[in-house]
Coordinates of C-alpha atoms and ligand atoms in Angstrom, one line a residue:
X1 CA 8.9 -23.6 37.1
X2 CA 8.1 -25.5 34.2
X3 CA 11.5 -27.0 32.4
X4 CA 10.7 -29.3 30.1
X5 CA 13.7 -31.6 28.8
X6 CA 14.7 -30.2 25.7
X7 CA 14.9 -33.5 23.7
X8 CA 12.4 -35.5 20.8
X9 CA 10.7 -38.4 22.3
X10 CA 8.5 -40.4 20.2
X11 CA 6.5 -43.2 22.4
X12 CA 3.4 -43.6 21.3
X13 CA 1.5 -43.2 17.8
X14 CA 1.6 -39.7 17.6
X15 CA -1.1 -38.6 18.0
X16 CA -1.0 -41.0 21.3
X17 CA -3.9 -42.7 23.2
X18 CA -4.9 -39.8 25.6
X19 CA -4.7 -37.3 22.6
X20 CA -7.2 -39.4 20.6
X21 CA -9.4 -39.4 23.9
X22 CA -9.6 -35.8 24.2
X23 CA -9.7 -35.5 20.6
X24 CA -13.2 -37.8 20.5
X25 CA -14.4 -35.4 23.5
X26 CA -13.1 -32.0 21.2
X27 CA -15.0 -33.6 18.1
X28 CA -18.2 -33.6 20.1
X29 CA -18.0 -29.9 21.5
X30 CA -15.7 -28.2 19.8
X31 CA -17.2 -26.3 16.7
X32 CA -16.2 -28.3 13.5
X33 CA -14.8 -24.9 12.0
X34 CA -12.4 -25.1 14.3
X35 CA -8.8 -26.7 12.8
X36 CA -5.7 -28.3 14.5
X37 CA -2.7 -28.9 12.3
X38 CA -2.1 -32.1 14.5
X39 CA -4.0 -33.2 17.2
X40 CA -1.8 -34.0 20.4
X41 CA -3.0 -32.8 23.1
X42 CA -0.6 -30.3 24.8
X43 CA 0.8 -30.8 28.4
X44 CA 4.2 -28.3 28.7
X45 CA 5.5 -26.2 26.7
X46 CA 8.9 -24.5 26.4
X47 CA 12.3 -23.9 24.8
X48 CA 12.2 -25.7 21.3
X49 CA 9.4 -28.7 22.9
X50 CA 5.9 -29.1 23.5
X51 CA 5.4 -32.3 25.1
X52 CA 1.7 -33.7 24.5
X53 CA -0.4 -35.4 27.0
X54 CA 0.8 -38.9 26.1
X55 CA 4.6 -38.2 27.1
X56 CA 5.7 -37.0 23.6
X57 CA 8.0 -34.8 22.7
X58 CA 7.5 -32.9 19.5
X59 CA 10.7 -30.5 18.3
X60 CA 8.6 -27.0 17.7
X61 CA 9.2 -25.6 14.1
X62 CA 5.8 -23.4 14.6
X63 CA 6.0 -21.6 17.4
X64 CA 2.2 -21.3 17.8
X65 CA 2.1 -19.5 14.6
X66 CA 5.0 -17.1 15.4
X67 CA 4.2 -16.4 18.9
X68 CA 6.4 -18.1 21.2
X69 CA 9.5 -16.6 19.9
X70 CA 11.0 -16.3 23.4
X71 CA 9.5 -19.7 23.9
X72 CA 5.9 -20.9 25.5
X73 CA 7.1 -20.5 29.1
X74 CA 10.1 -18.3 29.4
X75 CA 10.9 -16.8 32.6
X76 CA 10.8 -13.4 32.1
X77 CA 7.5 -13.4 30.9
X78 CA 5.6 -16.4 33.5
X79 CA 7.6 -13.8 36.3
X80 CA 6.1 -10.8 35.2
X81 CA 2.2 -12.0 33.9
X82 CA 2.0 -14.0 36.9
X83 CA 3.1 -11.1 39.4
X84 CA 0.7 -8.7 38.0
X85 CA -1.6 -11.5 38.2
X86 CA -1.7 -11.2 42.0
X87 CA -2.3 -7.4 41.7
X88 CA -5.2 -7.1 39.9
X89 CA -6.3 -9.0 36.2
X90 CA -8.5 -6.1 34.5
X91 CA -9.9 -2.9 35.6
X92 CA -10.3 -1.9 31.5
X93 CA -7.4 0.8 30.5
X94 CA -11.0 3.1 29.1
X95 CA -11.8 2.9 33.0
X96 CA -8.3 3.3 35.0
X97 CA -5.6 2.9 33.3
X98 CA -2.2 1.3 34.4
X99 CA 1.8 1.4 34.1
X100 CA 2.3 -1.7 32.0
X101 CA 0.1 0.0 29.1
X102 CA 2.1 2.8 28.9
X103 CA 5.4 0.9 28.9
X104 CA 4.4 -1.4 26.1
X105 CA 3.6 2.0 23.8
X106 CA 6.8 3.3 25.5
X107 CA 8.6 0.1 24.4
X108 CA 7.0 0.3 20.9
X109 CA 8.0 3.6 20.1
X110 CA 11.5 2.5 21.2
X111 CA 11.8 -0.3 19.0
X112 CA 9.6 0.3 15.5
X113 CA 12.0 2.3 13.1
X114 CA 12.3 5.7 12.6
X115 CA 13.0 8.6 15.2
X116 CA 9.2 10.5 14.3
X117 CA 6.9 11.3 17.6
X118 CA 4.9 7.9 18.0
X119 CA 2.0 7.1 19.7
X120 CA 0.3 3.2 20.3
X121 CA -3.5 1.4 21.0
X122 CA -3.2 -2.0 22.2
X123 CA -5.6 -4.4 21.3
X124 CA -6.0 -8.0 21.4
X125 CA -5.6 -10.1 17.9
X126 CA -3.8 -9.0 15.1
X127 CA -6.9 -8.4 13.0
X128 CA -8.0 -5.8 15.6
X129 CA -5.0 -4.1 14.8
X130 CA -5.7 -4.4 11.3
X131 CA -8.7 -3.2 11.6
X132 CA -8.1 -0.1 13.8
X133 CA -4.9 0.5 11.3
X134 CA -7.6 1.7 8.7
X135 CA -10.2 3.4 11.1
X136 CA -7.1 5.3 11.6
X137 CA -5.7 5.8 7.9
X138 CA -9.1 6.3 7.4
X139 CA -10.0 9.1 9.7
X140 CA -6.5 10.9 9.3
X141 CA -7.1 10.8 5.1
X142 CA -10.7 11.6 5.0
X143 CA -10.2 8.8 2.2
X144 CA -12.4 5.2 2.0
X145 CA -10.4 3.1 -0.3
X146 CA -7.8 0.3 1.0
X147 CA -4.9 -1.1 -0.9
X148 CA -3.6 -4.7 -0.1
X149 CA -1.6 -7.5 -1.7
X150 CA -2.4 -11.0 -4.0
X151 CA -1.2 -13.6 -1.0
X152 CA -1.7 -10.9 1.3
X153 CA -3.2 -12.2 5.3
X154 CA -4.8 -9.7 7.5
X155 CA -7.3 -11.6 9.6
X156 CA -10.8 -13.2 10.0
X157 CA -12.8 -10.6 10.9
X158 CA -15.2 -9.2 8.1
X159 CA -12.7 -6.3 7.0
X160 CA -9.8 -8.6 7.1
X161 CA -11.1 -11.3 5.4
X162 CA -11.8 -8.8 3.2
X163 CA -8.2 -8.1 2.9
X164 CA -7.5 -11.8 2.8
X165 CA -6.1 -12.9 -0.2
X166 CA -6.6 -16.7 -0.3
X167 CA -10.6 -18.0 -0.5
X168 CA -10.3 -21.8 1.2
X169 CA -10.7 -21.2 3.9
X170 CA -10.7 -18.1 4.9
X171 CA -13.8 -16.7 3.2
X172 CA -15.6 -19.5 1.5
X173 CA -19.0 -18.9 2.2
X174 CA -18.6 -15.9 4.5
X175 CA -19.5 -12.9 2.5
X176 CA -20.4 -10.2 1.6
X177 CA -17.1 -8.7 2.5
X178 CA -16.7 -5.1 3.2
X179 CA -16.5 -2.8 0.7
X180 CA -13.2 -0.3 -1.0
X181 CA -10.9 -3.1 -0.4
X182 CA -8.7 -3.7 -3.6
X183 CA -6.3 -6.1 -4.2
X184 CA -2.8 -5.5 -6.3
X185 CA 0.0 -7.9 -7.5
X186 CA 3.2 -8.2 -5.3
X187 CA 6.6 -8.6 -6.2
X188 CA 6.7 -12.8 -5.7
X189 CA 10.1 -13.5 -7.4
X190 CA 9.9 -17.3 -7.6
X191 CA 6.7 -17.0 -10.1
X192 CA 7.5 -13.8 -11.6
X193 CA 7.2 -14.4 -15.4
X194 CA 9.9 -12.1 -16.1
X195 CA 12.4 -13.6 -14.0
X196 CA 12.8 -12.3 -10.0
X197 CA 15.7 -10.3 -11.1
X198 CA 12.7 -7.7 -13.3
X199 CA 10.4 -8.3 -10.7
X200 CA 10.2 -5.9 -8.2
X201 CA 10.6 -2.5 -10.0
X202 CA 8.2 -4.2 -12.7
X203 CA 5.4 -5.8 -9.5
X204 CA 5.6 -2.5 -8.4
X205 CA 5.0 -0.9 -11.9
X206 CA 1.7 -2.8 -12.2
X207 CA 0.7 -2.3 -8.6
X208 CA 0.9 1.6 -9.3
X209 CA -0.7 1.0 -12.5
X210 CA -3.4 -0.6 -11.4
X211 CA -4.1 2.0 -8.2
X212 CA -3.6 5.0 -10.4
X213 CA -6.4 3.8 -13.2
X214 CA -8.9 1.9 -11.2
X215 CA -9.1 3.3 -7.6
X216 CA -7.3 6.8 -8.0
X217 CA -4.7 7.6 -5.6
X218 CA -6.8 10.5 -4.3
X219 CA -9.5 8.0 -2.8
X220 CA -6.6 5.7 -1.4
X221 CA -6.6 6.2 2.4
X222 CA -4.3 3.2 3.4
X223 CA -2.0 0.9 1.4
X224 CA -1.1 -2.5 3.9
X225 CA 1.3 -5.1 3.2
X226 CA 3.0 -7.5 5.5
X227 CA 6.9 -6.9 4.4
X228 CA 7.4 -10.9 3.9
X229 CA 3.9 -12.1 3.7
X230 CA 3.1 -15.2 5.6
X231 CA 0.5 -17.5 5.3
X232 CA 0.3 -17.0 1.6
X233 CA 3.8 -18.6 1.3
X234 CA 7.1 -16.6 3.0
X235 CA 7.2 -14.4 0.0
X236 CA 9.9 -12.0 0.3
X237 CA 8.9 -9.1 -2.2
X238 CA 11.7 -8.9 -4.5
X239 CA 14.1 -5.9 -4.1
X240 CA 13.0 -2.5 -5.2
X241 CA 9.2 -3.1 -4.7
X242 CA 8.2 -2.2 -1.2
X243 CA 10.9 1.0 -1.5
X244 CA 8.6 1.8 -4.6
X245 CA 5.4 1.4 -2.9
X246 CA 6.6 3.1 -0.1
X247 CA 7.4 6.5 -2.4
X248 CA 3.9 6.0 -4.3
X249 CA 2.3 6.4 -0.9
X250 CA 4.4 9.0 0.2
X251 CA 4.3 11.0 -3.1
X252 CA 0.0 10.9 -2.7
X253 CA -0.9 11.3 0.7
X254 CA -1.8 7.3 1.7
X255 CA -0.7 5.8 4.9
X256 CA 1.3 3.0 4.3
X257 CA 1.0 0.2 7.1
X258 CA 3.4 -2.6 7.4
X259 CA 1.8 -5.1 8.6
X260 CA 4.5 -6.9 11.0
X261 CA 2.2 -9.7 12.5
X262 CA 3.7 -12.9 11.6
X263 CA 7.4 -11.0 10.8
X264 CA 7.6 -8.6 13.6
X265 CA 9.8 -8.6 17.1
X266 CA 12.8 -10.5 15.6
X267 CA 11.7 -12.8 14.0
X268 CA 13.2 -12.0 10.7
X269 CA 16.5 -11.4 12.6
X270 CA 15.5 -7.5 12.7
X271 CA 13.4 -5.8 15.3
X272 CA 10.7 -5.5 12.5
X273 CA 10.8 -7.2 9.0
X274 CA 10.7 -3.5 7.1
X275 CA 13.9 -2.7 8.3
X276 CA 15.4 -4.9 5.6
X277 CA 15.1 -1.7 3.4
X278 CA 15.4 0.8 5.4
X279 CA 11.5 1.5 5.3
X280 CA 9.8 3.9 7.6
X281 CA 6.1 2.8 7.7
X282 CA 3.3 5.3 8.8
X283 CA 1.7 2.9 11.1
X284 CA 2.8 -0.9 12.1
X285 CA 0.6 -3.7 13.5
X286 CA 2.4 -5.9 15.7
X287 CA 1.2 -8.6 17.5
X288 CA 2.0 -12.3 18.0
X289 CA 5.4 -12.6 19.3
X290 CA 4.8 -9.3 20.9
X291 CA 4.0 -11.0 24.1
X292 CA 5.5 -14.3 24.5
X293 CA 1.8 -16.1 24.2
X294 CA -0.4 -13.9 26.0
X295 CA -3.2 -12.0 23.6
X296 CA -1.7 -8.9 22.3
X297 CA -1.7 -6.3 19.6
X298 CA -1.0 -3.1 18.6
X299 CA -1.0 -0.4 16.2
X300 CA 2.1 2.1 16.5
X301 CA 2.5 5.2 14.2
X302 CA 3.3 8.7 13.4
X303 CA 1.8 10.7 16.3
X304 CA -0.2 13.0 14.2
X305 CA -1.7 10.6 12.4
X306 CA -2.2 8.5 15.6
X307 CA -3.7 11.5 17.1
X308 CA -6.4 12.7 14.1
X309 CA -8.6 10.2 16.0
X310 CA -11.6 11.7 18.2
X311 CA -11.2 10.9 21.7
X312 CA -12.9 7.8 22.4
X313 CA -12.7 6.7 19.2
X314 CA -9.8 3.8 19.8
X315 CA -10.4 1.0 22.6
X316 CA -12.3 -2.1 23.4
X317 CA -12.9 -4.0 26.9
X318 CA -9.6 -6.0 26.9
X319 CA -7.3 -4.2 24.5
X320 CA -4.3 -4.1 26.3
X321 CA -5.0 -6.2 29.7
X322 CA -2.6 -5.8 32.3
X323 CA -1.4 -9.6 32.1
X324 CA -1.0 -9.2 28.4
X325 CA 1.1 -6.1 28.8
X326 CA 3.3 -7.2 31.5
X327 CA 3.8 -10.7 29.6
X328 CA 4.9 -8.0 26.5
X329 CA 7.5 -6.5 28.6
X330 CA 8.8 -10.2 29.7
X331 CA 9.1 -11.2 26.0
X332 CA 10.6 -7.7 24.9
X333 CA 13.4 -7.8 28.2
X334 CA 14.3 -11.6 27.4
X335 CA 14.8 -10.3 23.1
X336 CA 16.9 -8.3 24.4
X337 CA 19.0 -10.4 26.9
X338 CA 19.5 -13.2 24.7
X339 CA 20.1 -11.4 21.7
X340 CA 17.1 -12.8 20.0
X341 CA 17.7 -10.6 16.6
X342 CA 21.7 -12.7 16.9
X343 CA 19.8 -15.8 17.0
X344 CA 16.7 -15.6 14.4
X345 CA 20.4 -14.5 11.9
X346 CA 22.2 -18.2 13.1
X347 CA 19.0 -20.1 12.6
X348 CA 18.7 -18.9 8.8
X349 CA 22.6 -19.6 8.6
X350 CA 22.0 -23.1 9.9
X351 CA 18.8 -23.6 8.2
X352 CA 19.6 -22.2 4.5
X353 CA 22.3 -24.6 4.2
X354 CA 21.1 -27.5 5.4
X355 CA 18.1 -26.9 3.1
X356 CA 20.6 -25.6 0.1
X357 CA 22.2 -28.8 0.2
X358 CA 19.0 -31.1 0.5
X359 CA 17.7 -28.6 -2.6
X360 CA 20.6 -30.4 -4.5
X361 CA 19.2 -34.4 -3.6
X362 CA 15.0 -33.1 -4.1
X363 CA 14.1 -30.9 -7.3
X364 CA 10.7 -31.6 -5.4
X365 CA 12.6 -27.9 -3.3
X366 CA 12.0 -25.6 -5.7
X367 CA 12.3 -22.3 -3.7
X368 CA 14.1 -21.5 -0.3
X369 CA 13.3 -18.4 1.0
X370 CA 12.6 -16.6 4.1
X371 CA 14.4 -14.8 6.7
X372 CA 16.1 -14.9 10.7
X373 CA 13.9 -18.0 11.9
X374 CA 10.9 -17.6 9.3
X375 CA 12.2 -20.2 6.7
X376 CA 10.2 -22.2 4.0
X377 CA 10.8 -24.2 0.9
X378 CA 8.4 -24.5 -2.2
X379 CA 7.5 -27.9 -3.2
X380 CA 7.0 -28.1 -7.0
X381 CA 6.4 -31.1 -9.2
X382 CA 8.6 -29.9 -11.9
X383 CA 11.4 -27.4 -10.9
X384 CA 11.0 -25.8 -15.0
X385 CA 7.4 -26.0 -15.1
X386 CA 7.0 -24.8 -11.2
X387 CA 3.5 -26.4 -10.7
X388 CA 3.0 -26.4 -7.5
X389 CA 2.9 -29.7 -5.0
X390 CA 0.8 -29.4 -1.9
X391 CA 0.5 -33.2 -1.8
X392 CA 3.9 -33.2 -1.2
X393 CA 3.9 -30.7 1.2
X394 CA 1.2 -32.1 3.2
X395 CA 3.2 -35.8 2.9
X396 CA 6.0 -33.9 4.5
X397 CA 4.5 -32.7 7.2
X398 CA 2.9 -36.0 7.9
X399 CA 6.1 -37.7 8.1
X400 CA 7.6 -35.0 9.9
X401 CA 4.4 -35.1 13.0
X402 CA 4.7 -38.6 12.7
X403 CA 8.3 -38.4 13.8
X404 CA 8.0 -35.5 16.2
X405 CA 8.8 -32.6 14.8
X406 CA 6.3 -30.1 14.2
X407 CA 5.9 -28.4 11.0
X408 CA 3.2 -26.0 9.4
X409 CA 2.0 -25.6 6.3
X410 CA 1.0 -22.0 3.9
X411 CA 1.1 -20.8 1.0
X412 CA -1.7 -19.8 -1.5
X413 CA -1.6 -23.2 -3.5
X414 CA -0.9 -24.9 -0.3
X415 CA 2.7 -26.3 -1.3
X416 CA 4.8 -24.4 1.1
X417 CA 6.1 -26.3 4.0
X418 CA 7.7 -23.1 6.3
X419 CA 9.7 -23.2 9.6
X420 CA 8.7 -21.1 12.6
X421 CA 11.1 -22.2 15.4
X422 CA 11.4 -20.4 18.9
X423 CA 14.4 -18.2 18.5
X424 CA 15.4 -19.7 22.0
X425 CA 16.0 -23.1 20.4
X426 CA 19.1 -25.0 21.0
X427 CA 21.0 -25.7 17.7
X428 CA 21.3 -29.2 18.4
X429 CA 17.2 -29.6 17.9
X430 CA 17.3 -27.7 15.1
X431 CA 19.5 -29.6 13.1
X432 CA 17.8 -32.7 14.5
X433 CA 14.7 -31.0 13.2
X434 CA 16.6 -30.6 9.6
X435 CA 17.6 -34.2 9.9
X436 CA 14.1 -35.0 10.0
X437 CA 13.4 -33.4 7.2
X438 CA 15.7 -34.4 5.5
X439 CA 14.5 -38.1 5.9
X440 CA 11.0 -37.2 4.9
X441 CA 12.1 -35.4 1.8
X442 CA 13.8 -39.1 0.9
X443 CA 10.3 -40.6 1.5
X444 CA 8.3 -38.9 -1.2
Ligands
PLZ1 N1 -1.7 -10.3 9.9 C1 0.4 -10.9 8.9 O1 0.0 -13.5 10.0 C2 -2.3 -14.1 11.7 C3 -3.5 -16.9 11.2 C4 -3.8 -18.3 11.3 P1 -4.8 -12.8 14.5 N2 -1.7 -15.3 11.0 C5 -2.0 -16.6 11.5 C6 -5.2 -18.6 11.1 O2 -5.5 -19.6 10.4 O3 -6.1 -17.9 11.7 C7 -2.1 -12.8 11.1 C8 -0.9 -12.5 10.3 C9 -0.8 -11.2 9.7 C10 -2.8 -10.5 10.7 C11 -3.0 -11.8 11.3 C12 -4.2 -11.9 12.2 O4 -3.8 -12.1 13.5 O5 -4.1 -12.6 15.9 O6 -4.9 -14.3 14.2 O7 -6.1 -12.1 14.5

């Protein structure tokens, strides 16, 4: 078993001399479309380190995007994939179907909220479950048109992109998208020009507004929002908005998705971000930390709305491989050993003060927000004027690669540096993560 030392080593230029090797080789054949938010070459993963080719060992603040939760090699999850490995890798779940399928839907009916009959598809990316979330909506509503958010992230495929908020780089070039998508404000506090206290019964005035006079409820079949929106910046939407939303929908016969991605399977500290307030989506689209690394999604909803699907209508080759599934299972038993909702709640108490209290020494910190392990500070130029400082952002996370620690970047302007550790990492790296920080915010 892989157990990589859970400590930061810096020995080389990061990215090291074996890294820039198979970087040249990547340049040549890897499709230039194709980013890396720091080129070192991975050699182990696991706990709160990846260690790169070159002996380096970077302290993980991304998580892969929000997929490692339980970390990149955690027992539970190596046992089970590789174990049903040896039994058999695919026979398609259309063809003959298999246990570990029905215990993941079993699982996810178990552990989305509310106590409604529930029915699940797997799938494999989270924009498939996107996608199939409004086939669903869709075919249950007998409706066309789709509601999503400004800053909202759904995908790459044509209807997500669609769905997409932010243009660079997402959908430069890329069009046409599909059509009956529209796009309504959300309840972003920080840049509410009211103030964050008016902003989310007002956001969700406008929203409402806006659905009401330009779309028409009556043509809405789906309204999808990811309850703390991710790439375009950690937004929490401020309180009262997504109850609100929630109520329109209900009131007018829409499906509302929450679109749990990025925030889902404790990362916010709760078994799904929505459960914040008290929110009972129609459907949810999980995916990500579902399953510990292995390619995963789903789409988990009210059974009759599930169900107003023709048979044959849901599937794909892969959607819910065996290895995929039982990797689900390992990720869902070791959340639950460890207490994984426990320990997303002590990294935000650990991380929103440390970050309060560098706030104090860097007005460049104009915002902390976030929640459980799914953290990020706003840089701004001007804390009054609030205009927005990606440079800064970037020149924080070059320091911060440069020193071994691994950081990511979002945010619609770009300025939002945001903190995705494994909720399995010792406390001892994350505050020498902090420190890190710390020292780069000094730098700029
Ligand atoms: N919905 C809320 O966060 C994926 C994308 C990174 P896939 N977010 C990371 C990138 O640049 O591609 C995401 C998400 C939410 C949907 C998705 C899409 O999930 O598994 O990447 O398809």
């Amino acid at each position: 078993m892989n157990a990589v030392p859970q400590e930061r080593r810096v020995v080389t230029a990061i990215p090291g001399p074996k890294s820039q090797e198979l970087q040249a080789r990547r340049l040549d054949t890897v499709a230039g479309g194709v980013g890396s938010t720091l080129p070192v070459f991975t050699k182990r993963a696991g706990g709160g380190i990846i260690e790169d080719v070159d002996g380096n060992r970077l302290i993980d603040f991304g998580s892969g995007i929000a997929v490692t939760s339980v970390g990149a090699s955690a027992e539970a999850v190596v046992r089970r994939a590789a174990a049903q490995l040896q039994d058999f890798t695919h026979t398609c779940f259309m063809v003959t179907p298999y246990e570990g399928y029905v215990e993941v839907c079993e699982a996810l009916a178990e552990l989305t909220p509310g106590d409604h009959a529930k029915k699940s598809a797997l799938f494999n990316s989270g924009a498939e479950a996107v996608e199939n979330a409004v086939k669903i909506a869709r075919s249950y509503t007998k409706r066309q048109a789709v509601v999503v958010f400004d800053h909202g992230y759904h995908g790459r495929t044509n209807l997500t992109m669609g769905m997409t908020a932010k243009n660079m780089p997402y959908k430069q070039g890329f069009g046409p998208f599909a059509p009956e998508v529209y796009r309504v404000p959300v309840a972003y506090g920080y840049r509410w020009p009211t103030g964050a206290e008016n902003c989310g019964p007002e956001a969700a005035a406008q929203a409402i507004d806006n659905i009401t006079k330009q779309i028409g409820a009556e043509n809405v079949a789906a309204i999808v929002i990811e309850p703390v929106l991710g790439e375009g910046g950690f937004i929490e939407p401020a309180k009262g908005f997504l109850p609100a939303i929630v109520k329109f929908a209900n009131d007018n016969g829409i499906v509302f998705v929450a679109d749990e991605i990025q925030a889902g399977f404790c990362r916010t500290g709760q078994w799904f971000a929505c459960e914040d307030e008290g929110i009972v989506p129609d459907l949810i689209t999980t995916a990500k930390g579902i399953a510990g690394g292995l390619p995963l999604a789903a789409v988990t909803g009210r059974a009759e709305i599930m169900d107003s699907v023709h048979g044959g209508g849901l599937g794909g080759t892969y959607g819910g491989n065996p290895v995929a599934c039982a990797g689900a299972l390992g990720a869902i038993e070791t959340m639950k050993e460890l207490d994984l909702n426990g320990k997303a709640k002590r990294i935000e108490e650990v991380m929103k003060a440390r970050l309060t209290a560098m706030q104090e020494k860097f007005p460049a910190i104009g915002d902390i927000r976030g929640r459980g392990a799914m953290i990020a500070i706003e840089l701004v130029k001007d804390p009054v004027t609030k205009e927005p400082y990606a440079e800064a952002a970037a020149a924080l996370a070059k320091y911060c690669h440069n020193e071994g620690v691994l950081v990511l970047t979002c945010g619609t302007y770009g300025n939002v540096l945001r903190f995705l550790p494994p909720l399995v990492i010792g406390e001892d790296l994350l505050n020498e993560g902090l420190d890190v920080i710390e020292a780069a915010l000094a730098q700029i």
